[in-house]
Amino acid sequence: MKAFVETTVLTDFLLKLDGSEIRARDVLQNYEFITVPHFAWKEFKRGPLTTFIWAHNKLAETKSFNVTLQRVQGMSRTPKRYFTSTAIQAIQTAFSANFADLATADVFARYGSTNFDEMMADACRLELRRVISRSWSSRFRLFDGITDTLSCYPDAELFYDDGMIVYKPYDCPKGTDCCLKDKLSLKSNSLKKIRLALGKLSDKSEIIKRREVVKRIEKHPSSVMSPSDCRSFGDAYFVLFCPDGHDIITTNLSDIKPMADELNINVVKP
Amino acid sequence: MSGTGSSASNVISFRFQASDAAPAAESAGIRVGGRLNVDRADGPANEGVLDLRSVLIDSGGGRLNDFVSLSDNIRKRLEACIELIDGDDLFAADNELMLASRECQRLFLFRDISESVGLVSLKIIQAAAAIGVTTRSPKIIKIIVKSLNAIASSPYMTFDQASLLADDIEGAAGQLRFAGYGDLIGALIE
């Protein structure tokens, strides 16, 4: 059996701690061949990895776990209230229990005061740095390495500068004509099926943009496909470029399965 | 490894850039006798390998000395703990472990020395806290001893090297997470 890994499952496998990483690992163990396309890594870096890097750099900047959590809450798109003051206090109490011995006069006399909020910020930041570094550097050796290399995407290493993680370039350069376009121009029949499938989905802006890009490439294959178009194209990549005989492994069934069904591609959710 | 050196009387000043050559230097077992002034003006950017327990460090403040000394104290306690376990003296073994675990917490106060010290110290503290019954955990205690040796010998090891040590510790102790980290991750990936 052969697997084609989509970005959501890559994210679960590399970054999550809520059990979804275990489900991802378990389902992938069923496959003899596992393909992770370069496109998934590109989306991974631009999406969840960027978020992690932001959190790392925010912890470095604020030196405060408390303040960083508030910033995270402020950046949240949904009105979830993860971090009420009570919840934060409970977390900090649990964390400081690991360092109970440090809250003594002897330690204070020898090392100065111990700021648990700052210690917690450093502990989180170090853990984040480790996860970020390991996940991005694994792209050449995870499973069978990167497949379907994108010639227009400037793959680059992360580097650490003055306490912050730097990860430029963020995306393909402006003005680039996507390297996928030439291959897509040979898939006009599949593009038509995808476009029709997208037409039956909801009118969320992401779907509308995807449909417009697919339609433009289908009808005008010589038109430029910009980096922005490529981002909008997104999920359609995994359906149109899924190798023969592979299952698409994704948690995003609602967007991917309708397209995959049109091309008789099997989709598996961990 | 590249470097420049100068000497005045019996003091040798040596600035080194050794991150690429670190594995080779470590396998060569660099030893320096006499007094060594390590210019760390560039801080962690000059990550390199030097066995600090075979030199006297005069780098202003003695924090590195304190860290190495603390690491050695903890290591000795844990080695005593292992001996006591082997001798079936379990209460005494657990007593040594409790004392060592308390001292482990202080390792994190030296995280300003380098990112690698911070990461390895964190994992040692978590691993020590994760030990339940001493007699069932000699493997974890041994990996903590090994990690203490490594970080005390090479506090400026690269972060990648420190991450490998962290992997070894988690390989023995299981995945180690502290309060708050999972909540943070959950909020970051909605």
Short mmCIF file of C-alpha atoms in Angstrom, two decimals:
data_model
loop_
_atom_site.label_atom_id
_atom_site.label_comp_id
_atom_site.label_asym_id
_atom_site.label_seq_id
_atom_site.Cartn_x
_atom_site.Cartn_y
_atom_site.Cartn_z
CA MET A 1 0.00 0.00 0.00
CA LYS A 2 1.12 3.52 -0.83
CA ALA A 3 0.41 6.77 0.98
CA PHE A 4 0.49 10.38 -0.25
CA VAL A 5 0.73 12.58 2.82
CA GLU A 6 -1.14 15.86 2.92
CA THR A 7 -0.11 18.83 5.09
CA THR A 8 -2.58 18.29 7.93
CA VAL A 9 -1.25 14.79 8.62
CA LEU A 10 2.35 15.98 8.32
CA THR A 11 1.54 18.64 10.92
CA ASP A 12 -0.11 16.16 13.25
CA PHE A 13 2.81 13.76 12.94
CA LEU A 14 5.51 16.35 13.58
CA LEU A 15 3.99 18.90 15.93
CA LYS A 16 0.86 17.76 17.74
CA LEU A 17 0.62 16.41 21.28
CA ASP A 18 -3.11 15.74 21.60
CA GLY A 19 -3.17 12.17 20.34
CA SER A 20 -3.52 13.09 16.67
CA GLU A 21 0.23 12.51 16.25
CA ILE A 22 -0.29 8.94 17.43
CA ARG A 23 -3.22 8.42 15.04
CA ALA A 24 -1.12 9.78 12.19
CA ARG A 25 1.76 7.47 13.03
CA ASP A 26 -0.56 4.48 13.40
CA VAL A 27 -2.23 4.95 10.03
CA LEU A 28 1.06 5.53 8.22
CA GLN A 29 2.45 2.30 9.66
CA ASN A 30 -0.06 0.49 7.43
CA TYR A 31 1.74 1.70 4.32
CA GLU A 32 4.78 0.24 2.67
CA PHE A 33 5.54 3.38 0.64
CA ILE A 34 4.99 6.85 2.04
CA THR A 35 5.34 9.91 -0.16
CA VAL A 36 5.56 13.43 1.25
CA PRO A 37 5.55 15.94 -1.60
CA HIS A 38 7.58 19.11 -1.46
CA PHE A 39 4.30 21.02 -1.69
CA ALA A 40 3.25 19.66 1.73
CA TRP A 41 6.52 20.88 3.25
CA LYS A 42 5.99 24.29 1.65
CA GLU A 43 2.52 24.55 3.20
CA PHE A 44 3.84 23.20 6.49
CA LYS A 45 6.52 25.87 6.70
CA ARG A 46 4.20 28.68 5.70
CA GLY A 47 1.47 27.53 8.07
CA PRO A 48 1.99 25.69 11.37
CA LEU A 49 5.78 25.99 11.44
CA THR A 50 5.52 29.76 11.07
CA THR A 51 3.10 29.80 14.01
CA PHE A 52 5.54 27.80 16.14
CA ILE A 53 8.40 30.07 15.16
CA TRP A 54 6.29 33.10 16.04
CA ALA A 55 5.60 31.61 19.50
CA HIS A 56 9.30 30.87 20.01
CA ASN A 57 10.29 34.41 19.07
CA LYS A 58 7.50 35.89 21.16
CA LEU A 59 8.71 33.97 24.23
CA ALA A 60 12.24 35.21 23.52
CA GLU A 61 11.01 38.77 23.19
CA THR A 62 8.71 38.90 26.22
CA LYS A 63 10.66 36.51 28.49
CA SER A 64 7.25 35.82 29.99
CA PHE A 65 5.05 32.77 29.58
CA ASN A 66 2.07 34.71 30.94
CA VAL A 67 2.41 37.57 28.47
CA THR A 68 3.02 35.21 25.56
CA LEU A 69 -0.14 33.27 26.30
CA GLN A 70 -2.06 36.52 26.20
CA ARG A 71 -0.51 37.31 22.82
CA VAL A 72 -1.47 33.85 21.56
CA GLN A 73 -5.02 34.46 22.69
CA GLY A 74 -4.99 37.81 20.92
CA MET A 75 -3.85 36.17 17.67
CA SER A 76 -6.47 33.43 17.83
CA ARG A 77 -8.99 33.52 15.03
CA THR A 78 -11.65 31.80 17.08
CA PRO A 79 -13.00 33.08 20.38
CA LYS A 80 -11.76 30.11 22.36
CA ARG A 81 -10.88 30.99 25.89
CA TYR A 82 -8.01 28.65 26.53
CA PHE A 83 -6.33 30.91 28.91
CA THR A 84 -8.47 32.50 31.53
CA SER A 85 -6.47 33.97 34.38
CA THR A 86 -7.46 30.97 36.49
CA ALA A 87 -6.24 28.54 33.85
CA ILE A 88 -2.93 30.36 33.48
CA GLN A 89 -2.44 30.41 37.23
CA ALA A 90 -3.09 26.67 37.39
CA ILE A 91 -0.55 26.03 34.64
CA GLN A 92 2.07 28.17 36.34
CA THR A 93 1.47 26.49 39.68
CA ALA A 94 1.95 23.09 38.08
CA PHE A 95 5.10 24.25 36.32
CA SER A 96 6.65 25.81 39.42
CA ALA A 97 6.12 22.53 41.27
CA ASN A 98 8.95 21.13 39.12
CA PHE A 99 11.24 23.71 40.66
CA ALA A 100 9.93 23.71 44.23
CA ASP A 101 13.46 23.45 45.61
CA LEU A 102 14.40 26.76 44.05
CA ALA A 103 11.98 28.75 46.19
CA THR A 104 14.30 28.68 49.19
CA ALA A 105 16.37 31.31 50.94
CA ASP A 106 19.51 29.29 50.27
CA VAL A 107 18.95 29.28 46.53
CA PHE A 108 17.94 32.92 46.56
CA ALA A 109 21.14 33.83 48.40
CA ARG A 110 23.30 31.90 45.98
CA TYR A 111 21.63 32.47 42.62
CA GLY A 112 19.41 35.51 43.08
CA SER A 113 15.64 35.46 42.79
CA THR A 114 13.99 32.87 40.59
CA ASN A 115 11.35 34.27 38.28
CA PHE A 116 9.13 31.30 37.46
CA ASP A 117 7.32 33.11 34.66
CA GLU A 118 10.65 33.74 32.93
CA MET A 119 11.82 30.17 33.59
CA MET A 120 8.63 28.85 32.11
CA ALA A 121 9.07 31.05 29.05
CA ASP A 122 12.59 29.70 28.56
CA ALA A 123 11.50 26.10 29.08
CA CYS A 124 8.72 26.44 26.46
CA ARG A 125 11.02 28.28 24.09
CA LEU A 126 13.72 25.62 24.27
CA GLU A 127 11.19 22.89 23.66
CA LEU A 128 9.76 24.82 20.72
CA ARG A 129 13.21 25.43 19.26
CA ARG A 130 13.96 21.72 19.47
CA VAL A 131 10.68 20.72 17.79
CA ILE A 132 10.95 23.40 15.10
CA SER A 133 14.54 22.52 14.24
CA ARG A 134 13.96 18.79 14.22
CA SER A 135 10.77 18.89 12.17
CA TRP A 136 12.12 21.17 9.44
CA SER A 137 15.46 19.38 9.20
CA SER A 138 13.70 16.02 8.89
CA ARG A 139 12.20 16.83 5.49
CA PHE A 140 15.01 15.12 3.55
CA ARG A 141 14.91 11.90 5.53
CA LEU A 142 11.37 11.52 6.84
CA PHE A 143 9.96 8.37 5.29
CA ASP A 144 11.42 8.36 1.73
CA GLY A 145 12.46 12.01 1.67
CA ILE A 146 11.00 14.86 -0.36
CA THR A 147 9.28 13.95 -3.60
CA ASP A 148 8.02 16.13 -6.45
CA THR A 149 10.52 18.90 -5.80
CA LEU A 150 9.18 22.36 -6.64
CA SER A 151 11.76 24.13 -8.77
CA CYS A 152 10.22 27.55 -8.11
CA TYR A 153 10.21 27.20 -4.29
CA PRO A 154 13.33 28.52 -2.48
CA ASP A 155 13.80 25.75 0.08
CA ALA A 156 16.08 27.08 2.81
CA GLU A 157 17.31 26.15 6.25
CA LEU A 158 16.24 27.95 9.39
CA PHE A 159 18.83 29.85 11.33
CA TYR A 160 19.16 31.23 14.80
CA ASP A 161 20.10 34.86 15.17
CA ASP A 162 20.40 36.72 18.47
CA GLY A 163 17.84 34.55 20.23
CA MET A 164 15.31 34.47 17.40
CA ILE A 165 14.62 31.93 14.68
CA VAL A 166 14.86 33.36 11.19
CA TYR A 167 13.12 31.48 8.39
CA LYS A 168 13.27 33.59 5.28
CA PRO A 169 12.30 33.28 2.58
CA TYR A 170 8.68 32.84 3.67
CA ASP A 171 7.38 31.79 0.28
CA CYS A 172 8.09 31.80 -3.43
CA PRO A 173 9.38 35.14 -4.73
CA LYS A 174 6.84 37.65 -6.02
CA GLY A 175 6.40 37.51 -9.72
CA THR A 176 7.25 33.80 -9.95
CA ASP A 177 5.27 31.79 -12.47
CA CYS A 178 4.53 28.58 -10.60
CA CYS A 179 6.45 25.54 -11.78
CA LEU A 180 3.29 23.43 -11.39
CA LYS A 181 1.57 25.23 -14.22
CA ASP A 182 3.22 23.33 -17.05
CA LYS A 183 2.24 19.99 -15.52
CA LEU A 184 -1.28 21.24 -14.81
CA SER A 185 -1.73 22.28 -18.43
CA LEU A 186 -1.48 18.60 -19.33
CA LYS A 187 -4.28 17.66 -16.94
CA SER A 188 -7.17 19.58 -18.51
CA ASN A 189 -9.65 16.74 -18.07
CA SER A 190 -8.81 16.34 -14.38
CA LEU A 191 -8.90 20.10 -13.88
CA LYS A 192 -12.42 20.18 -15.29
CA LYS A 193 -13.57 17.46 -12.90
CA ILE A 194 -11.97 19.26 -9.96
CA ARG A 195 -13.59 22.54 -10.96
CA LEU A 196 -17.02 20.90 -11.13
CA ALA A 197 -16.47 19.24 -7.74
CA LEU A 198 -15.47 22.58 -6.21
CA GLY A 199 -18.62 24.11 -7.65
CA LYS A 200 -20.71 21.85 -5.43
CA LEU A 201 -18.94 22.83 -2.25
CA SER A 202 -19.68 25.68 0.13
CA ASP A 203 -19.09 29.29 -0.80
CA LYS A 204 -16.32 29.89 1.68
CA SER A 205 -13.77 32.27 0.23
CA GLU A 206 -11.01 29.64 0.20
CA ILE A 207 -13.14 27.40 -2.06
CA ILE A 208 -14.12 30.25 -4.37
CA LYS A 209 -10.48 31.28 -4.83
CA ARG A 210 -9.46 27.71 -5.51
CA ARG A 211 -12.17 27.29 -8.09
CA GLU A 212 -11.12 30.52 -9.83
CA VAL A 213 -7.49 29.43 -10.04
CA VAL A 214 -8.41 25.98 -11.33
CA LYS A 215 -10.76 27.48 -13.89
CA ARG A 216 -8.14 29.96 -15.11
CA ILE A 217 -5.51 27.27 -15.57
CA GLU A 218 -8.01 25.00 -17.28
CA LYS A 219 -9.23 27.67 -19.71
CA HIS A 220 -6.06 29.72 -20.11
CA PRO A 221 -3.10 27.41 -19.44
CA SER A 222 -0.59 30.04 -20.54
CA SER A 223 -1.69 32.62 -17.97
CA VAL A 224 0.63 33.29 -15.06
CA MET A 225 0.14 31.27 -11.86
CA SER A 226 1.46 33.51 -9.12
CA PRO A 227 2.56 32.45 -5.62
CA SER A 228 -0.76 33.73 -4.37
CA ASP A 229 -2.57 31.55 -6.92
CA CYS A 230 -0.47 28.59 -5.80
CA ARG A 231 -1.51 29.14 -2.19
CA SER A 232 -5.16 29.33 -3.22
CA PHE A 233 -4.70 26.22 -5.34
CA GLY A 234 -3.67 24.43 -2.11
CA ASP A 235 -5.71 21.29 -1.46
CA ALA A 236 -6.28 20.70 -5.15
CA TYR A 237 -2.57 19.90 -5.46
CA PHE A 238 -2.88 16.73 -3.44
CA VAL A 239 -5.69 15.43 -5.62
CA LEU A 240 -4.23 16.39 -8.98
CA PHE A 241 -0.70 15.22 -8.21
CA CYS A 242 -1.48 12.13 -6.17
CA PRO A 243 0.60 9.34 -7.75
CA ASP A 244 -1.24 6.37 -9.20
CA GLY A 245 -2.28 3.77 -6.67
CA HIS A 246 -1.68 6.01 -3.64
CA ASP A 247 -4.15 6.88 -0.90
CA ILE A 248 -4.28 10.54 0.13
CA ILE A 249 -3.79 10.69 3.90
CA THR A 250 -5.47 13.81 5.30
CA THR A 251 -7.62 15.03 8.16
CA ASN A 252 -9.26 17.56 5.82
CA LEU A 253 -11.88 15.28 4.35
CA SER A 254 -14.45 18.00 3.74
CA ASP A 255 -12.27 19.84 1.22
CA ILE A 256 -10.23 17.03 -0.29
CA LYS A 257 -12.59 14.07 -0.54
CA PRO A 258 -15.12 15.67 -2.93
CA MET A 259 -12.30 16.41 -5.39
CA ALA A 260 -10.66 13.02 -4.87
CA ASP A 261 -13.93 11.19 -5.48
CA GLU A 262 -14.15 12.76 -8.94
CA LEU A 263 -10.78 11.22 -9.85
CA ASN A 264 -11.43 7.90 -8.06
CA ILE A 265 -8.68 8.50 -5.54
CA ASN A 266 -9.01 6.92 -2.12
CA VAL A 267 -8.78 9.23 0.88
CA VAL A 268 -7.91 8.04 4.36
CA LYS A 269 -8.30 9.99 7.57
CA PRO A 270 -6.22 8.92 10.59
CA MET B 1 39.23 24.26 14.04
CA SER B 2 40.58 27.74 13.52
CA GLY B 3 41.83 30.05 16.18
CA THR B 4 44.24 32.72 17.18
CA GLY B 5 46.39 32.71 20.23
CA SER B 6 48.65 34.96 22.14
CA SER B 7 50.52 34.46 25.30
CA ALA B 8 51.64 36.73 28.02
CA SER B 9 53.55 35.30 30.98
CA ASN B 10 51.70 32.12 31.90
CA VAL B 11 48.29 33.11 30.55
CA ILE B 12 47.13 31.87 27.18
CA SER B 13 44.28 33.66 25.46
CA PHE B 14 42.49 31.57 22.92
CA ARG B 15 39.49 32.41 20.78
CA PHE B 16 38.01 29.50 18.95
CA GLN B 17 35.42 28.79 16.31
CA ALA B 18 34.83 25.13 16.44
CA SER B 19 31.20 24.34 15.70
CA ASP B 20 32.00 22.56 12.43
CA ALA B 21 35.00 20.79 13.88
CA ALA B 22 33.32 19.94 17.18
CA PRO B 23 32.94 16.21 16.53
CA ALA B 24 36.54 15.90 15.41
CA ALA B 25 37.79 17.94 18.34
CA GLU B 26 35.74 15.90 20.77
CA SER B 27 37.01 12.61 19.41
CA ALA B 28 40.54 13.97 19.57
CA GLY B 29 39.94 14.64 23.26
CA ILE B 30 41.14 18.20 23.53
CA ARG B 31 42.93 18.84 26.76
CA VAL B 32 44.54 22.08 27.74
CA GLY B 33 46.76 22.42 30.73
CA GLY B 34 47.54 25.48 32.78
CA ARG B 35 45.38 28.53 32.94
CA LEU B 36 43.12 29.24 30.00
CA ASN B 37 41.28 32.47 29.42
CA VAL B 38 38.33 31.76 27.17
CA ASP B 39 37.17 34.83 25.32
CA ARG B 40 33.45 34.40 25.08
CA ALA B 41 32.66 37.93 23.98
CA ASP B 42 30.72 36.48 21.08
CA GLY B 43 28.84 34.25 23.41
CA PRO B 44 27.00 31.26 22.04
CA ALA B 45 28.02 32.08 18.46
CA ASN B 46 31.39 30.61 19.30
CA GLU B 47 30.11 27.17 20.12
CA GLY B 48 32.91 24.72 20.41
CA VAL B 49 34.19 21.75 22.31
CA LEU B 50 36.57 21.89 25.21
CA ASP B 51 36.75 19.55 28.14
CA LEU B 52 36.28 22.14 30.81
CA ARG B 53 36.94 19.84 33.71
CA SER B 54 40.59 19.58 32.82
CA VAL B 55 41.23 23.31 32.79
CA LEU B 56 40.92 26.16 35.17
CA ILE B 57 38.49 28.64 33.76
CA ASP B 58 38.92 32.31 34.44
CA SER B 59 36.16 33.87 32.42
CA GLY B 60 34.91 36.40 34.94
CA GLY B 61 32.17 35.35 37.36
CA GLY B 62 32.85 31.61 37.62
CA ARG B 63 29.36 30.61 36.51
CA LEU B 64 30.80 27.97 34.27
CA ASN B 65 32.79 26.60 37.21
CA ASP B 66 29.63 26.58 39.34
CA PHE B 67 27.72 24.73 36.64
CA VAL B 68 30.42 22.11 36.16
CA SER B 69 30.73 21.72 39.91
CA LEU B 70 26.97 21.30 40.35
CA SER B 71 26.85 18.77 37.50
CA ASP B 72 29.65 16.78 39.07
CA ASN B 73 27.94 16.77 42.48
CA ILE B 74 24.72 15.48 40.97
CA ARG B 75 26.57 12.89 38.91
CA LYS B 76 28.35 11.58 42.02
CA ARG B 77 25.07 11.27 43.89
CA LEU B 78 23.49 9.39 41.01
CA GLU B 79 26.48 7.09 40.63
CA ALA B 80 26.22 6.37 44.34
CA CYS B 81 22.51 5.72 43.83
CA ILE B 82 23.26 3.15 41.14
CA GLU B 83 25.81 1.42 43.37
CA LEU B 84 23.30 1.27 46.18
CA ILE B 85 20.67 -0.21 43.86
CA ASP B 86 23.17 -2.86 42.75
CA GLY B 87 23.86 -3.56 46.44
CA ASP B 88 20.12 -3.88 47.12
CA ASP B 89 20.25 -0.94 49.52
CA LEU B 90 17.07 0.53 48.14
CA PHE B 91 16.10 3.07 50.76
CA ALA B 92 19.56 4.62 50.70
CA ALA B 93 19.45 4.62 46.90
CA ASP B 94 16.16 6.46 46.86
CA ASN B 95 17.49 8.93 49.38
CA GLU B 96 20.42 9.76 47.08
CA LEU B 97 18.01 10.14 44.19
CA MET B 98 15.80 12.56 46.10
CA LEU B 99 18.77 14.72 46.96
CA ALA B 100 20.07 14.57 43.39
CA SER B 101 16.65 15.50 41.95
CA ARG B 102 16.49 18.58 44.12
CA GLU B 103 19.93 19.63 42.96
CA CYS B 104 18.97 18.95 39.34
CA GLN B 105 16.46 21.80 39.52
CA ARG B 106 19.33 24.23 39.96
CA LEU B 107 20.85 23.21 36.64
CA PHE B 108 18.23 25.25 34.84
CA LEU B 109 19.44 28.40 36.58
CA PHE B 110 22.54 28.12 34.39
CA ARG B 111 20.62 28.15 31.11
CA ASP B 112 22.17 31.52 30.29
CA ILE B 113 25.48 29.75 29.62
CA SER B 114 24.11 28.32 26.40
CA GLU B 115 20.92 27.10 24.75
CA SER B 116 22.33 23.58 24.91
CA VAL B 117 22.80 23.80 28.68
CA GLY B 118 19.21 25.03 28.94
CA LEU B 119 17.75 22.20 26.88
CA VAL B 120 19.74 19.35 28.42
CA SER B 121 19.17 20.70 31.95
CA LEU B 122 15.45 20.87 31.30
CA LYS B 123 15.33 17.27 30.13
CA ILE B 124 17.43 16.07 33.07
CA ILE B 125 15.08 17.80 35.51
CA GLN B 126 12.05 16.28 33.80
CA ALA B 127 13.61 12.84 33.69
CA ALA B 128 14.59 12.95 37.36
CA ALA B 129 11.06 14.00 38.28
CA ALA B 130 9.65 11.18 36.16
CA ILE B 131 11.48 8.50 38.10
CA GLY B 132 8.98 6.79 40.30
CA VAL B 133 10.49 3.83 42.06
CA THR B 134 14.28 4.00 42.03
CA THR B 135 14.80 0.29 41.62
CA ARG B 136 12.82 0.24 38.39
CA SER B 137 14.65 3.13 36.85
CA PRO B 138 18.40 2.44 36.72
CA LYS B 139 18.27 2.98 32.95
CA ILE B 140 16.96 6.53 33.37
CA ILE B 141 19.48 7.29 36.10
CA LYS B 142 22.32 6.07 33.88
CA ILE B 143 21.20 8.22 30.97
CA ILE B 144 21.01 11.24 33.27
CA VAL B 145 24.59 10.55 34.39
CA LYS B 146 25.69 10.24 30.77
CA SER B 147 23.95 13.50 29.88
CA LEU B 148 25.46 15.33 32.83
CA ASN B 149 28.90 14.18 31.76
CA ALA B 150 28.27 15.34 28.21
CA ILE B 151 26.89 18.78 29.02
CA ALA B 152 29.48 19.48 31.72
CA SER B 153 32.26 18.53 29.31
CA SER B 154 30.78 20.45 26.39
CA PRO B 155 28.44 23.20 27.55
CA TYR B 156 28.80 24.88 24.16
CA MET B 157 27.88 21.86 22.11
CA THR B 158 25.63 22.68 19.17
CA PHE B 159 21.91 22.77 19.75
CA ASP B 160 21.53 19.82 17.39
CA GLN B 161 23.89 17.80 19.56
CA ALA B 162 21.94 18.84 22.65
CA SER B 163 18.72 17.77 20.91
CA LEU B 164 20.20 14.33 20.33
CA LEU B 165 21.00 14.09 24.04
CA ALA B 166 17.44 15.15 24.78
CA ASP B 167 16.25 12.38 22.46
CA ASP B 168 18.37 9.86 24.38
CA ILE B 169 16.90 11.01 27.68
CA GLU B 170 13.35 10.75 26.34
CA GLY B 171 14.22 7.38 24.85
CA ALA B 172 14.85 6.12 28.37
CA ALA B 173 12.28 8.15 30.31
CA GLY B 174 9.47 8.44 27.77
CA GLN B 175 8.19 11.66 26.29
CA LEU B 176 8.74 14.45 28.79
CA ARG B 177 6.44 17.44 28.78
CA PHE B 178 5.89 20.05 31.43
CA ALA B 179 2.76 21.91 32.47
CA GLY B 180 1.79 24.56 30.00
CA TYR B 181 3.59 23.32 26.91
CA GLY B 182 0.73 21.13 25.70
CA ASP B 183 -1.73 23.96 26.32
CA LEU B 184 0.42 26.33 24.32
CA ILE B 185 0.68 23.88 21.41
CA GLY B 186 -3.05 23.31 21.47
CA ALA B 187 -3.66 27.02 21.20
CA LEU B 188 -1.13 27.49 18.40
CA ILE B 189 -2.55 24.79 16.14
CA GLU B 190 -6.30 25.32 16.26
#
